[in-house]
PDB file of C-alpha atoms and ligand atoms in Angstrom:
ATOM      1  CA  UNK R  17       0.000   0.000   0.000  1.00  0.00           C
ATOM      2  CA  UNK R  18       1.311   3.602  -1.061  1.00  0.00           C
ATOM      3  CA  UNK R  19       0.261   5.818   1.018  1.00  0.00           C
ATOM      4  CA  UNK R  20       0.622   8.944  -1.422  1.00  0.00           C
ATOM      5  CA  UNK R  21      -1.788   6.933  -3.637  1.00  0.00           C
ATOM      6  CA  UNK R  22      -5.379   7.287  -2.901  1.00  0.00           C
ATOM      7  CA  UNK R  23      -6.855   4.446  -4.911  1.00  0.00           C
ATOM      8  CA  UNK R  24      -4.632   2.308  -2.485  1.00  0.00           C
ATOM      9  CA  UNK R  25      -5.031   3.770   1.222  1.00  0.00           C
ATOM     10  CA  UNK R  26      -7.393   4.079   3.795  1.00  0.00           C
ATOM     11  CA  UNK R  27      -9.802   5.947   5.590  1.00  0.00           C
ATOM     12  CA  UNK R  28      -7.085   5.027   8.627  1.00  0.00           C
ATOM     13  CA  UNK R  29      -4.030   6.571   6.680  1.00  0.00           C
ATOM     14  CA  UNK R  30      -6.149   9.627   5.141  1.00  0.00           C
ATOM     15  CA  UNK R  31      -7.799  10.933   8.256  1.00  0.00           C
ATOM     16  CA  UNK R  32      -4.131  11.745   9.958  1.00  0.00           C
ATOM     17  CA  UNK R  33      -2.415  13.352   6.903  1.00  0.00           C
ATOM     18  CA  UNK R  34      -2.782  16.779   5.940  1.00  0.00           C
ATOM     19  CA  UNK R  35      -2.096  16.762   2.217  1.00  0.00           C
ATOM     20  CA  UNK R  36      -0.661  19.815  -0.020  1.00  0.00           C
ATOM     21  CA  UNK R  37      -0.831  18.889  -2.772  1.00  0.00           C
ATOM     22  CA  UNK R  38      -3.398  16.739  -5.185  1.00  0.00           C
ATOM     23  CA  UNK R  39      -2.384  15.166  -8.314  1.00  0.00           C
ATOM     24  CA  UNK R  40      -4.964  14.233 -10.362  1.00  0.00           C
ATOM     25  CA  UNK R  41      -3.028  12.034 -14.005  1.00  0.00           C
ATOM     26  CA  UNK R  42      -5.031  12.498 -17.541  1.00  0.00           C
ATOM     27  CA  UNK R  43      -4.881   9.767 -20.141  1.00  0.00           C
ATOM     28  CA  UNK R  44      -7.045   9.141 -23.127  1.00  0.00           C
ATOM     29  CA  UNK R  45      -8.410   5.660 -24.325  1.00  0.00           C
ATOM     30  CA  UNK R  46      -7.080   5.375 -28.094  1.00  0.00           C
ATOM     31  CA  UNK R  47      -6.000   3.898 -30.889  1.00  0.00           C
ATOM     32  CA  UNK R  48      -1.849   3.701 -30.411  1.00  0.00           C
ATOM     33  CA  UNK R  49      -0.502   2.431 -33.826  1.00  0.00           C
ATOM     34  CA  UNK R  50      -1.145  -1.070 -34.947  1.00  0.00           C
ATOM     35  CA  UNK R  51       0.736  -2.394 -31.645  1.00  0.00           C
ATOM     36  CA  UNK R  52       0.395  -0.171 -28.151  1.00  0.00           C
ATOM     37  CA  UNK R  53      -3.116  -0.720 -26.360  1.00  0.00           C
ATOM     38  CA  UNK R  54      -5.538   2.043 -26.399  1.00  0.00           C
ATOM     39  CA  UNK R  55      -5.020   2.740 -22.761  1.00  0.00           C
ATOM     40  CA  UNK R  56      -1.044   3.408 -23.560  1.00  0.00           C
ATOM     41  CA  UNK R  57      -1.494   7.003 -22.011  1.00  0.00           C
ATOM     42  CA  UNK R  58      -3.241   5.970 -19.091  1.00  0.00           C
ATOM     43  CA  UNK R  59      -0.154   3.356 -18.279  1.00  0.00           C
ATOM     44  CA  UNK R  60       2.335   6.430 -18.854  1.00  0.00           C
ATOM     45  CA  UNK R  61      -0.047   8.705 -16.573  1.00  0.00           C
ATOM     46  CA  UNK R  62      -0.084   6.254 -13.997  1.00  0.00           C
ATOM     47  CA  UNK R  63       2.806   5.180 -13.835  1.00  0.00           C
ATOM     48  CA  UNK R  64       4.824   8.497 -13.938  1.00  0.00           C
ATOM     49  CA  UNK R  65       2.380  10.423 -11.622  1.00  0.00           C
ATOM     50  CA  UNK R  66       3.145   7.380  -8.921  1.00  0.00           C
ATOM     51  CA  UNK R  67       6.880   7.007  -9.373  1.00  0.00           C
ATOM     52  CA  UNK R  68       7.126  10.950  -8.979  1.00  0.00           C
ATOM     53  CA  UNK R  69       5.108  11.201  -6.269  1.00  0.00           C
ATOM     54  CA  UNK R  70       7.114   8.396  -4.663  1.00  0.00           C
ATOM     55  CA  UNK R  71      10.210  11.076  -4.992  1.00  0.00           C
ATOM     56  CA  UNK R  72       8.378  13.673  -3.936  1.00  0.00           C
ATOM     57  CA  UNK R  73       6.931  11.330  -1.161  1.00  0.00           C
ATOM     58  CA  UNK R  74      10.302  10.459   0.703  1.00  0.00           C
ATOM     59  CA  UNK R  75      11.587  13.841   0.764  1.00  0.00           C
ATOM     60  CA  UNK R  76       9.110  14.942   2.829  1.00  0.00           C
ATOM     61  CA  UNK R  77       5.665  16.266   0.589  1.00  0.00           C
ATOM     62  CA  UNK R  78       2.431  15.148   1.331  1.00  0.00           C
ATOM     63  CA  UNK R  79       1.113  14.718  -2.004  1.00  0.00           C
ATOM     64  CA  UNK R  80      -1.666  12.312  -2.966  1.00  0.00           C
ATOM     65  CA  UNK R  81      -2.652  10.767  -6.481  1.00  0.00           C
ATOM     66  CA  UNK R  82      -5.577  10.773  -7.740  1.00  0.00           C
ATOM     67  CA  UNK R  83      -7.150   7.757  -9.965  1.00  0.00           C
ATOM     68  CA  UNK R  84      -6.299   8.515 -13.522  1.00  0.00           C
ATOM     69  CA  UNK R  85      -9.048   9.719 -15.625  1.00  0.00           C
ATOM     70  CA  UNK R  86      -8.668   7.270 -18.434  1.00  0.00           C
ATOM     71  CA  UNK R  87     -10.697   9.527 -20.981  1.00  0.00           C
ATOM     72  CA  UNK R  88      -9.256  12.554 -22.953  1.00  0.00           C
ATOM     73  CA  UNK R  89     -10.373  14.608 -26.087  1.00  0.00           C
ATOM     74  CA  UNK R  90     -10.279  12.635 -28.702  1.00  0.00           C
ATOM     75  CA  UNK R  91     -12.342  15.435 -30.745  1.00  0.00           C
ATOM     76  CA  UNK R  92      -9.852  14.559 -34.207  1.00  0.00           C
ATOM     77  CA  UNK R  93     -10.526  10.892 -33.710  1.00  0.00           C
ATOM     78  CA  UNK R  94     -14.345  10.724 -33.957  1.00  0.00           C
ATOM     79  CA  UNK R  95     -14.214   7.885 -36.464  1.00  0.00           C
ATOM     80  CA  UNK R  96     -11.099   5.473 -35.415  1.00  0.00           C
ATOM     81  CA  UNK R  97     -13.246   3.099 -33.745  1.00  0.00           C
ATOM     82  CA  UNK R  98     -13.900   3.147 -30.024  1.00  0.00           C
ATOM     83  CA  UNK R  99     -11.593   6.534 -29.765  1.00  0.00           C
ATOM     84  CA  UNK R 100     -13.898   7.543 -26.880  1.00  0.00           C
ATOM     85  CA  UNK R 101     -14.041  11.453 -26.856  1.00  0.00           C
ATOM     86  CA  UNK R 102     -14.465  13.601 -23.551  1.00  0.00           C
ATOM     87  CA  UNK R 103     -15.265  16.978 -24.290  1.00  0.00           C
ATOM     88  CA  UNK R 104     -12.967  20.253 -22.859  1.00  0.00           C
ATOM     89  CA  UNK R 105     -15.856  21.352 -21.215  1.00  0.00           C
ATOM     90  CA  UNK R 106     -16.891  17.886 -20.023  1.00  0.00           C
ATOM     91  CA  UNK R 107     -13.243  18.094 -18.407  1.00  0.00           C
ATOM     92  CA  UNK R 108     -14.011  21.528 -17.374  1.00  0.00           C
ATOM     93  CA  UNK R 109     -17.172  19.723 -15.291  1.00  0.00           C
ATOM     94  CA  UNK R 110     -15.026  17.262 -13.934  1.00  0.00           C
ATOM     95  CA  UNK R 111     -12.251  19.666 -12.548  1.00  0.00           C
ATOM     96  CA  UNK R 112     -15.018  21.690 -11.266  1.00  0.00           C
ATOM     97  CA  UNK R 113     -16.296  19.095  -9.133  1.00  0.00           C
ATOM     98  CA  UNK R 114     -12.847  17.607  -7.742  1.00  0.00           C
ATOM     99  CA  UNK R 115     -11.604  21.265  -6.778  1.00  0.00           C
ATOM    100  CA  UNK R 116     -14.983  21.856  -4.892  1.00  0.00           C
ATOM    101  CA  UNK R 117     -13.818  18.789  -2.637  1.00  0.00           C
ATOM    102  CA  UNK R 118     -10.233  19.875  -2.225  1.00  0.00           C
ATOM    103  CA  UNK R 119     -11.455  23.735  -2.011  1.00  0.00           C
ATOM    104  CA  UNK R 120     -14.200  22.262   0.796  1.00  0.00           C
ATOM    105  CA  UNK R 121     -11.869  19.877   2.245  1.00  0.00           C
ATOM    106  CA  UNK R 122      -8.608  22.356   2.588  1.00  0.00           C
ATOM    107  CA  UNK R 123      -6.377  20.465   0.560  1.00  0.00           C
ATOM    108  CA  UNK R 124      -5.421  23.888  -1.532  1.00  0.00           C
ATOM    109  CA  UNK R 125      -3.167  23.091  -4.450  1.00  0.00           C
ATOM    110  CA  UNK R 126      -4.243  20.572  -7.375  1.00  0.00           C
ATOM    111  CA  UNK R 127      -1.605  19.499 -10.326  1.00  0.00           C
ATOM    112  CA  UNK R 128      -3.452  17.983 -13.360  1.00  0.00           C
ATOM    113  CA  UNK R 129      -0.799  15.809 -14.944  1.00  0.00           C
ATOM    114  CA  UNK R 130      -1.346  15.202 -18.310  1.00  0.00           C
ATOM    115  CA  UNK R 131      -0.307  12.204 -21.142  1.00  0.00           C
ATOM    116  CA  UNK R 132      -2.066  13.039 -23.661  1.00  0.00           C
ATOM    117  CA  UNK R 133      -1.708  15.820 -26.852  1.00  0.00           C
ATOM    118  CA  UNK R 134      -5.216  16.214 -27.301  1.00  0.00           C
ATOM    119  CA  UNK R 135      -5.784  17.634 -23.454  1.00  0.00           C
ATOM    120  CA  UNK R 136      -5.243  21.152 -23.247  1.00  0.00           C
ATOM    121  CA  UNK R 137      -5.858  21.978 -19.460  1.00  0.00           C
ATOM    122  CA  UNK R 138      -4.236  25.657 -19.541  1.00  0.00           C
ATOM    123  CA  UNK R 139      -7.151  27.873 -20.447  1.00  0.00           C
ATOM    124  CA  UNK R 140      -9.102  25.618 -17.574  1.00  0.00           C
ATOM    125  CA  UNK R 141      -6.132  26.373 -15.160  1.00  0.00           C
ATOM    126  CA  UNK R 142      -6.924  30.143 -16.131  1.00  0.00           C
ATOM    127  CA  UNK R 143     -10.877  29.856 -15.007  1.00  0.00           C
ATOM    128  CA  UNK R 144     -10.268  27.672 -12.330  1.00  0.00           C
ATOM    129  CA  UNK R 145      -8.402  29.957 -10.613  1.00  0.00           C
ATOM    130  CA  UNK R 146     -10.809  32.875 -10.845  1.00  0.00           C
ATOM    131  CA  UNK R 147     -13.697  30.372  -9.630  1.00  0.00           C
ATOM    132  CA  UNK R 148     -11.673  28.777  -6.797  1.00  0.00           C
ATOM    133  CA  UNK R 149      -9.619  32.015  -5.275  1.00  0.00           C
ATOM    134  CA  UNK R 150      -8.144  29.960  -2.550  1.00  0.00           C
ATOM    135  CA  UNK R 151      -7.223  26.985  -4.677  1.00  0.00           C
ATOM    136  CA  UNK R 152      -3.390  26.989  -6.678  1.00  0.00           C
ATOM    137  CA  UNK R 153      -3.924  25.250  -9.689  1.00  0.00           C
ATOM    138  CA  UNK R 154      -1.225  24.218 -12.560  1.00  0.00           C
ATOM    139  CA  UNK R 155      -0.802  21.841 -14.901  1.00  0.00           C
ATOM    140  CA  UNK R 156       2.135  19.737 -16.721  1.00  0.00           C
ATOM    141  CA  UNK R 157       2.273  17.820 -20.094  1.00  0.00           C
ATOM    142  CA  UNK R 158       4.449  15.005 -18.737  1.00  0.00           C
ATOM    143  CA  UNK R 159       6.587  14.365 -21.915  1.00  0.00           C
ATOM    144  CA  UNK R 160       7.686  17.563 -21.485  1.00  0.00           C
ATOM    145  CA  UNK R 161       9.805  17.743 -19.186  1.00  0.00           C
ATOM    146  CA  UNK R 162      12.680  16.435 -20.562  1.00  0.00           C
ATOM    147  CA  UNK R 163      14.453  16.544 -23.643  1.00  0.00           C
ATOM    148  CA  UNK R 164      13.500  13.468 -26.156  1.00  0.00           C
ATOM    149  CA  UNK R 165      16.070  14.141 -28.267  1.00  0.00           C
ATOM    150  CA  UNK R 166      18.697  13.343 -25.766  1.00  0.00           C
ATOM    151  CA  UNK R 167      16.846   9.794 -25.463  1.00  0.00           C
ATOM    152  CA  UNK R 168      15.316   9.007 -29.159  1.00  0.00           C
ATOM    153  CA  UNK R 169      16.523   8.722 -32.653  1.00  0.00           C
ATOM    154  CA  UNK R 170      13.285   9.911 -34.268  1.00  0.00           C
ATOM    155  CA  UNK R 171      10.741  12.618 -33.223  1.00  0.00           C
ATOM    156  CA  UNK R 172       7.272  11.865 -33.364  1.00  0.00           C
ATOM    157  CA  UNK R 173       4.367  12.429 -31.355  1.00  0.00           C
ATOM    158  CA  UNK R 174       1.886   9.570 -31.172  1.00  0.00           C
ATOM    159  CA  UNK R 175       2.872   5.723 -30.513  1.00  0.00           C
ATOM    160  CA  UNK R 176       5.996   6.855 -31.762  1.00  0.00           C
ATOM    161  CA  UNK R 177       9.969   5.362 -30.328  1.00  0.00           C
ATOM    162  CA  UNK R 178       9.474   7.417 -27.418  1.00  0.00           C
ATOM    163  CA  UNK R 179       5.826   6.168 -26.280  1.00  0.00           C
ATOM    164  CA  UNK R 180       6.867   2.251 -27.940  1.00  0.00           C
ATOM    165  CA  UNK R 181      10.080   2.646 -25.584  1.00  0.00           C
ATOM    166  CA  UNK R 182       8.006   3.637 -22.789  1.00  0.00           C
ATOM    167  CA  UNK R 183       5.087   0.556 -23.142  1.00  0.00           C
ATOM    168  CA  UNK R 184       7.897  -1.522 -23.853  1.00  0.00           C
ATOM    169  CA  UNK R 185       9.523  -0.951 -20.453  1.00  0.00           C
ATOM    170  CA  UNK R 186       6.209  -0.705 -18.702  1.00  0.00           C
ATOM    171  CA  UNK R 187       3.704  -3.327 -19.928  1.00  0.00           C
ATOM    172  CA  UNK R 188       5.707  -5.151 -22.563  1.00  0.00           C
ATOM    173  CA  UNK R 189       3.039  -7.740 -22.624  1.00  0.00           C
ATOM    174  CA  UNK R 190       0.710  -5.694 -24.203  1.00  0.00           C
ATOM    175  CA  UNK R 191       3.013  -4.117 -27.184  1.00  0.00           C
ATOM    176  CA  UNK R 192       2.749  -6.345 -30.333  1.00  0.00           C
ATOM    177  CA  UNK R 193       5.684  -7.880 -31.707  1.00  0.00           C
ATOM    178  CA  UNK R 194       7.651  -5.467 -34.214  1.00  0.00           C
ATOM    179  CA  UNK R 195       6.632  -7.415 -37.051  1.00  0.00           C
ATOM    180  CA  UNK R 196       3.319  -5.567 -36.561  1.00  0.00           C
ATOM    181  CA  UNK R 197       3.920  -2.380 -36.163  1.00  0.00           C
ATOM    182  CA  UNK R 198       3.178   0.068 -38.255  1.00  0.00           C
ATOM    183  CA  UNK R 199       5.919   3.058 -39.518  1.00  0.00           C
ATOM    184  CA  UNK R 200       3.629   5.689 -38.125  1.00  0.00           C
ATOM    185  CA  UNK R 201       3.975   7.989 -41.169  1.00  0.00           C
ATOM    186  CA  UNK R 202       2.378  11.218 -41.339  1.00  0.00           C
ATOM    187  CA  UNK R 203       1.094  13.535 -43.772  1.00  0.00           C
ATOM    188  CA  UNK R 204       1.868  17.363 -43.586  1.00  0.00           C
ATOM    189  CA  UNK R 205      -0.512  19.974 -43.969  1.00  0.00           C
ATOM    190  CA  UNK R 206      -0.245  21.416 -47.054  1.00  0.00           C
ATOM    191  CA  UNK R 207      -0.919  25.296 -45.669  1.00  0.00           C
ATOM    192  CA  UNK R 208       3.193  25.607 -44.585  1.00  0.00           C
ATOM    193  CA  UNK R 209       2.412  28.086 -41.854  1.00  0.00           C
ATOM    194  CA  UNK R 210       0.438  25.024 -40.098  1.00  0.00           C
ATOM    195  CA  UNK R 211       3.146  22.766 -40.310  1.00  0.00           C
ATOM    196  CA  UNK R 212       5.209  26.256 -38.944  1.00  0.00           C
ATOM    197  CA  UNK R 213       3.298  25.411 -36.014  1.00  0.00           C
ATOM    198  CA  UNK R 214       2.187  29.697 -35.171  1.00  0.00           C
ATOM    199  CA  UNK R 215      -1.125  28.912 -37.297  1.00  0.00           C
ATOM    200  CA  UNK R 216      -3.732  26.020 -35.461  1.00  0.00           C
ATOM    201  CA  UNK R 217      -5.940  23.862 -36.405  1.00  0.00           C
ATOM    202  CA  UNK R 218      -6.823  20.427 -35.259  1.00  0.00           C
ATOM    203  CA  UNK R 219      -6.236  17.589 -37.405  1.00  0.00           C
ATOM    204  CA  UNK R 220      -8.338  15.002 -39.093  1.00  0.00           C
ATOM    205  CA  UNK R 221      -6.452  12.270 -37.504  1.00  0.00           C
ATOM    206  CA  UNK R 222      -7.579   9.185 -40.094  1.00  0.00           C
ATOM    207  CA  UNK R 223      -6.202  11.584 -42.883  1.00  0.00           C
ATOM    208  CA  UNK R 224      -3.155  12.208 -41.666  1.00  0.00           C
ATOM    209  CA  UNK R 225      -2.331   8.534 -40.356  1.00  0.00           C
ATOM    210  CA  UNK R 226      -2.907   5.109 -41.927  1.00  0.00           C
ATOM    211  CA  UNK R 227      -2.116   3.237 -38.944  1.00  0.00           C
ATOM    212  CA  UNK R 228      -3.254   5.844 -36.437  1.00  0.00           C
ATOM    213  CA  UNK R 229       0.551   6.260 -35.607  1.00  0.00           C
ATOM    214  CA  UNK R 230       2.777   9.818 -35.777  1.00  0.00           C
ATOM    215  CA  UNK R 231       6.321   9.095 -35.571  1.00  0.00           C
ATOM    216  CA  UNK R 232       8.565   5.835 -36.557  1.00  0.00           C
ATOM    217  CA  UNK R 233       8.498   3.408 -33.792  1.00  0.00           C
ATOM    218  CA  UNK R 234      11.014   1.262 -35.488  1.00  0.00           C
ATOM    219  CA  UNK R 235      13.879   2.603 -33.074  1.00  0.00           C
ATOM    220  CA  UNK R 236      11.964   2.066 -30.206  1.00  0.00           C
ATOM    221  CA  UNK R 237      14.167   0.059 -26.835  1.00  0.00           C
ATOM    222  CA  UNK R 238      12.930  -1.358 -23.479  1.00  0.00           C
ATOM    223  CA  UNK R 239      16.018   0.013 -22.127  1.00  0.00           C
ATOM    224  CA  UNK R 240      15.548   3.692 -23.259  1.00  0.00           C
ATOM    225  CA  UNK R 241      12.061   3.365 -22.343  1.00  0.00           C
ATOM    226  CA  UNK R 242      13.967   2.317 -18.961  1.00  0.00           C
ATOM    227  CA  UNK R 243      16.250   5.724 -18.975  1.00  0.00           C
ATOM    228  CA  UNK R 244      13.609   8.673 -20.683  1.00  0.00           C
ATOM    229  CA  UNK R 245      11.161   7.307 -17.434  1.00  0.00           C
ATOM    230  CA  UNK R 246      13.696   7.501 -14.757  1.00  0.00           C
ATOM    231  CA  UNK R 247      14.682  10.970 -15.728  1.00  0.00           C
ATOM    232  CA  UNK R 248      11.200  11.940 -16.224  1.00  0.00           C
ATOM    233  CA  UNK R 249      10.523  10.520 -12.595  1.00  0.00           C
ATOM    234  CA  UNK R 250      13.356  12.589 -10.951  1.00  0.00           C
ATOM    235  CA  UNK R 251      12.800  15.782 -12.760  1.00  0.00           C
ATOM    236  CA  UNK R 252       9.126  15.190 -12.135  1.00  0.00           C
ATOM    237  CA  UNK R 253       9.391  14.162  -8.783  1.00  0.00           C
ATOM    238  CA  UNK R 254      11.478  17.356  -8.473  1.00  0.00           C
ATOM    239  CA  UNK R 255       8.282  19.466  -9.681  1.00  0.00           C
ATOM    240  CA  UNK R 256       6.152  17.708  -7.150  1.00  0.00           C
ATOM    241  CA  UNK R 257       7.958  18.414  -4.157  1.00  0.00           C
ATOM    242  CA  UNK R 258       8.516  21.871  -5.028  1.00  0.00           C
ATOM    243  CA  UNK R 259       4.754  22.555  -5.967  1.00  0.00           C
ATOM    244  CA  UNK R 260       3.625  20.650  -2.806  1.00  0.00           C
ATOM    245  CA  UNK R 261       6.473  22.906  -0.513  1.00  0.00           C
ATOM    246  CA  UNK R 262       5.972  26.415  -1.878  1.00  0.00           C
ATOM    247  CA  UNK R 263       4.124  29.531  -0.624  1.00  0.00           C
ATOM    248  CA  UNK R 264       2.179  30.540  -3.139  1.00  0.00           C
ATOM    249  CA  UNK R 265       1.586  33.965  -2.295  1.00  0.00           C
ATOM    250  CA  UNK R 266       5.442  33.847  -2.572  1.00  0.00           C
ATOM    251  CA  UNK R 267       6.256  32.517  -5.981  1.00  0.00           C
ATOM    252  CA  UNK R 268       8.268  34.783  -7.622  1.00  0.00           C
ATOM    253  CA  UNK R 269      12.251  36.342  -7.152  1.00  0.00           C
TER     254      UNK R 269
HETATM  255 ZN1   ZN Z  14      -0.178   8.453 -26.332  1.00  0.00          ZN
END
């Protein structure tokens, strides 16, 4: 039993903690390539968000983890079958009513920790904050926080050699063998300023994608699977403490 994860204590470890800081890990439940399962970023969410919070954990933070929430907007993937779509402002709902119980409940600081592109939690951080005054709210795109170039051959960013690496080193039972997967080729858009990034719009995943894929997996290891989620975990784990430790009328030097 982990006692800084909630779906695994008790009612007799909760009631004598004071916890500062909530966690609360976003996946999606989707189509990963031919070969990852469709609940690959749940098992990065989960697994990251506990492994941190283990860091953050011994050094002294009372943080707590929240069960992931294993759906994400999948608003691009409406017809890859059983892509199951949450809406932003069904998320918005959600957040709502887990920062009323934290708000109510004085636990006053909430990280949502995120795996998954499609989740954009900022502009909710934004509104949050003027609903809950007394809450601190922030948010973190988990593959972020390190460099993947320092760990991965090719870039890419969905079932790629970075999220292959990481399924490979954390459920390699469910990855397919690599005679199946697919090379995870995508098209560009052929407007250059979206491909420039500075102009937006979402894209139509199934025409962009045969095999739902972005990025070559073909590169992909168990072992740097093994290294990107260690560093994730410290740096991470790092984030965690310091979020959980901090004054937050005091943030800034
Ligand atoms: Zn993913």
């Amino acid at each position: 039993m982990r006692p800084y994860i909630l779906a695994e204590t008790n009612w007799l470890a909760i009631q004598k903690t004071q916890f500062e800081l909530a966690i609360l890990p976003w996946g999606a439940t989707e189509a990963h390539n031919y070969h990852l399962p469709y609940s690959t970023d749940v098992i990065e969410a989960d697994a990251l968000a506990a492994a941190a919070a283990k860091v953050a954990w011994d050094k002294g933070a009372k943080v707590i983890v929240l069960p992931t929430i294993p759906f994400g907007v999948n608003t691009g993937q409406s017809d890859i079958y059983l892509d199951i779509n949450l809406n932003p402002s069904t998320q918005f709902a959600i957040l709502c009513d887990v920062a009323e119980t934290l708000n109510r409940q004085g636990v006053h600081k909430l990280l949502i920790f995120n795996a998954h592109g499609g989740n954009d939690f900022k502009a909710m951080v934004r509104e949050l904050g003027l609903k809950y005054p007394a809450m601190f709210f922030c948010t973190a795109f988990c593959f972020g926080s390190v460099d993947k170039k320092e760990f991965f051959e090719e870039a890419g960013d969905h079932a790629d050699e970075m999220e292959t690496s990481l399924l490979l080193h954390l459920r390699p039972e469910l990855v397919l063998p690599k005679e199946q997967w697919g090379d995870g080729k995508a098209k560009k858009n052929k407007i250059r300023s979206f491909s420039e990034g500075w102009l937006w719009t979402e894209r139509k995943w199934s025409q962009v994608s045969a095999d739902t894929g972005i990025g070559n997996p073909h590169f992909a290891t168990e072992e740097k699977g093994e290294k990107f989620f260690q560093a994730m975990t410290h740096k991470i784990g790092e984030a965690f403490y310091e979020v959980a430790k901090a004054d937050v009328n005091q943030m800034y030097q």
